[in-house]
Coordinates of C-alpha atoms in Angstrom, one line a residue:
I1 CA -27.2 5.2 -13.7
E2 CA -29.9 3.1 -12.0
I3 CA -32.6 4.8 -9.9
L4 CA -35.3 3.6 -7.6
V5 CA -38.4 5.9 -7.6
E6 CA -41.8 6.0 -6.1
A7 CA -44.3 7.1 -8.9
K8 CA -47.9 7.1 -10.1
I9 CA -49.4 6.9 -13.5
D10 CA -51.7 9.7 -14.5
L11 CA -54.2 9.9 -17.4
Y12 CA -55.3 13.0 -18.9
P13 CA -58.7 12.0 -20.5
Q14 CA -59.0 15.0 -22.8
T15 CA -56.1 13.8 -25.1
G16 CA -55.7 10.4 -23.9
R17 CA -52.2 11.0 -22.6
Y18 CA -50.3 9.0 -19.9
Q19 CA -47.7 10.4 -17.7
L20 CA -45.4 9.1 -15.0
V21 CA -45.5 11.3 -12.0
I22 CA -42.3 10.6 -9.7
E23 CA -43.1 11.5 -6.2
D24 CA -40.0 10.2 -4.4
I25 CA -36.6 9.0 -5.3
K26 CA -34.3 6.7 -3.2
P27 CA -30.7 8.1 -3.5
E28 CA -29.4 5.2 -1.2
F29 CA -30.4 2.6 -4.1
T30 CA -28.4 4.6 -6.6
L31 CA -25.3 5.0 -4.4
G32 CA -25.5 1.3 -3.4
Q33 CA -25.7 0.1 -7.1
M34 CA -22.6 2.4 -7.8
A35 CA -20.5 1.0 -4.9
L36 CA -21.3 -2.7 -6.1
S37 CA -20.1 -1.5 -9.7
R38 CA -16.8 -0.2 -8.2
E39 CA -16.3 -3.2 -6.1
Q40 CA -16.8 -5.5 -9.1
I41 CA -14.2 -3.6 -11.2
L42 CA -11.7 -3.8 -8.2
R43 CA -12.3 -7.7 -8.0
E44 CA -11.6 -8.0 -11.7
L45 CA -8.4 -5.9 -11.4
R46 CA -7.2 -8.0 -8.4
A47 CA -8.1 -11.2 -10.3
A48 CA -5.8 -10.0 -13.1
G49 CA -3.0 -8.9 -10.7
L50 CA -3.3 -5.4 -11.7
E51 CA -4.8 -3.6 -8.7
R52 CA -1.4 -2.3 -7.4
R53 CA 0.6 -2.2 -10.6
N54 CA 0.3 1.4 -11.4
A55 CA 0.3 2.6 -7.7
E56 CA 3.7 0.7 -7.2
L57 CA 5.5 2.5 -10.3
V58 CA 8.3 4.9 -8.9
L59 CA 8.0 8.5 -9.5
P60 CA 11.0 9.8 -11.4
I61 CA 13.1 12.2 -9.6
P62 CA 12.5 14.9 -10.3
A63 CA 9.3 14.7 -12.1
M64 CA 9.4 17.7 -14.4
R65 CA 7.6 16.6 -17.4
I66 CA 3.8 16.4 -16.7
G67 CA 1.0 15.1 -18.7
V68 CA -2.6 16.1 -17.7
L69 CA -6.0 14.7 -18.5
T70 CA -8.8 17.1 -17.8
S71 CA -11.2 19.6 -19.2
P72 CA -9.4 22.9 -20.2
D73 CA -12.6 24.9 -19.2
S74 CA -12.7 23.1 -15.5
D75 CA -11.9 24.8 -12.3
G76 CA -9.9 21.7 -11.5
W77 CA -7.5 22.6 -14.6
N78 CA -7.2 26.3 -13.3
D79 CA -6.4 25.4 -9.8
F80 CA -3.8 22.7 -11.0
L81 CA -2.3 25.2 -13.3
Q82 CA -2.1 28.1 -10.6
E83 CA -0.3 25.9 -8.2
I84 CA 2.1 24.9 -10.8
K85 CA 2.8 28.5 -12.0
A86 CA 2.9 29.8 -8.4
S87 CA 5.9 27.5 -7.6
K88 CA 8.0 29.2 -10.3
I89 CA 9.6 25.9 -11.1
G90 CA 10.3 25.1 -14.7
F91 CA 7.8 22.2 -15.2
Q92 CA 6.7 21.2 -18.6
V93 CA 3.1 20.7 -18.5
E94 CA 1.1 19.3 -21.4
L95 CA -2.7 19.0 -21.5
F96 CA -4.6 16.5 -23.4
P97 CA -8.3 17.7 -23.2
V98 CA -11.0 15.2 -22.1
R99 CA -14.5 15.4 -20.9
V100 CA -14.7 15.1 -17.1
Q101 CA -18.3 13.8 -16.9
G102 CA -21.0 12.4 -19.1
E103 CA -21.1 9.8 -21.9
E104 CA -18.2 11.6 -23.6
L105 CA -15.8 11.0 -20.6
K106 CA -14.9 7.3 -21.4
P107 CA -14.1 7.7 -25.0
T108 CA -12.0 10.9 -24.5
V109 CA -10.2 9.6 -21.5
L110 CA -9.3 6.4 -23.2
R111 CA -8.0 8.4 -26.2
G112 CA -5.9 10.6 -23.8
L113 CA -4.5 7.4 -21.9
K114 CA -3.6 6.0 -25.3
W115 CA -1.8 9.2 -26.4
F116 CA 0.3 9.5 -23.3
A117 CA 1.1 5.7 -23.5
R118 CA 2.6 6.1 -27.1
H119 CA 4.5 9.2 -26.1
A120 CA 5.5 7.9 -22.6
D121 CA 9.3 8.6 -23.2
R122 CA 8.4 12.3 -23.3
F123 CA 6.8 12.3 -19.9
D124 CA 7.6 11.6 -16.1
V125 CA 4.2 11.4 -14.7
L126 CA 0.5 11.6 -15.8
C127 CA -2.1 13.5 -13.9
I128 CA -5.9 12.9 -14.0
V129 CA -7.8 15.8 -12.4
R130 CA -11.3 17.0 -12.0
G131 CA -12.8 19.4 -9.5
G132 CA -15.7 18.7 -7.1
G133 CA -19.1 17.6 -8.1
S134 CA -21.9 15.2 -7.0
R135 CA -21.1 11.6 -6.5
T136 CA -23.1 10.8 -9.7
D137 CA -21.0 13.3 -11.7
L138 CA -17.9 11.6 -10.4
A139 CA -19.2 8.3 -10.9
W140 CA -18.2 8.4 -14.7
F141 CA -14.9 7.7 -13.7
D142 CA -15.7 4.2 -12.4
D143 CA -15.5 2.6 -15.7
K144 CA -13.9 -0.8 -16.3
E145 CA -12.1 0.1 -19.5
V146 CA -10.7 3.3 -18.0
A147 CA -9.6 1.4 -14.8
F148 CA -7.9 -1.3 -16.8
A149 CA -6.0 1.4 -19.0
V150 CA -4.9 3.3 -16.0
A151 CA -3.7 0.1 -14.1
Q152 CA -1.5 -0.8 -17.2
H153 CA -0.4 2.5 -18.1
P154 CA 3.5 2.9 -18.5
L155 CA 3.5 6.3 -16.7
K156 CA 2.8 6.7 -13.0
V157 CA -0.7 8.1 -12.6
L158 CA -1.6 10.7 -9.9
V159 CA -5.3 11.2 -9.4
G160 CA -6.9 14.2 -7.9
I161 CA -10.8 13.7 -8.6
G162 CA -13.4 15.6 -6.6
H163 CA -13.1 16.6 -2.9
E164 CA -11.2 15.0 0.0
R165 CA -14.2 12.7 0.8
D166 CA -14.6 11.5 -2.7
R167 CA -13.2 8.1 -3.8
S168 CA -13.2 6.5 -7.3
V169 CA -11.9 3.2 -8.6
L170 CA -8.9 5.3 -9.9
D171 CA -8.1 6.3 -6.4
E172 CA -7.9 2.7 -5.4
I173 CA -5.4 1.7 -8.3
A174 CA -3.2 4.8 -8.9
H175 CA -1.5 7.4 -6.6
P176 CA -4.5 9.2 -4.9
L177 CA -4.5 12.9 -3.8
K178 CA -7.4 14.9 -2.5
T179 CA -7.8 17.5 -5.1
P180 CA -6.3 18.9 -8.4
T181 CA -4.4 21.5 -6.2
A182 CA -3.1 18.7 -4.0
V183 CA -1.7 16.9 -7.0
A184 CA 0.2 20.1 -8.2
A185 CA 1.4 20.7 -4.6
Y186 CA 2.7 17.2 -4.4
L187 CA 4.7 17.6 -7.4
V188 CA 6.2 20.9 -6.2
E189 CA 6.8 19.3 -2.8
R190 CA 8.8 16.4 -4.5
W191 CA 10.8 18.9 -6.5
H192 CA 11.8 20.7 -3.3
A193 CA 12.6 17.5 -1.6
T194 CA 15.0 16.5 -4.3
L195 CA 16.7 19.9 -4.2
D196 CA 17.2 19.5 -0.5
E197 CA 18.7 16.0 -1.0
L198 CA 21.0 17.4 -3.5
H199 CA 22.1 20.1 -1.2

């Protein structure tokens, strides 16, 4: 993450050590750089004809076999699972554990996407969920390789990352929902809608 700071250099004469003292940080610079990076990824996806590919995949009816990419220790996973269990519907849920921020997010999410792509015949839908956090925490999802892997994924991808106000590149190219709970609630709602249609 790039940052812009106001700083001064300080010298401690007794030891001859220099230190950089940060007096102010400009958050709007960091957020602006992140927005530019997101827009660049979206431009490349548009140029490749992939921006809407995954979003336009049709969700199987009913979608009962659910793959999930998230951290098993996260609140997002617990919220998702509680909503699914409370429905008392016989969903089959399989978690592929990944990191949801930091440098390990990209390699673990890419491994998970590849695993679900190889076993796509065993699943109806793939969910990528993460609870709330700062914009810089969530920015780890704005990665070009992750975006291209999601855009080309054989399974329809439902995304519930952060809070209602948060938007990532994945929200723009897959099926966006507000939160992990909203992703689970959507699957439950679709199941009930299918049942109503059958009746």
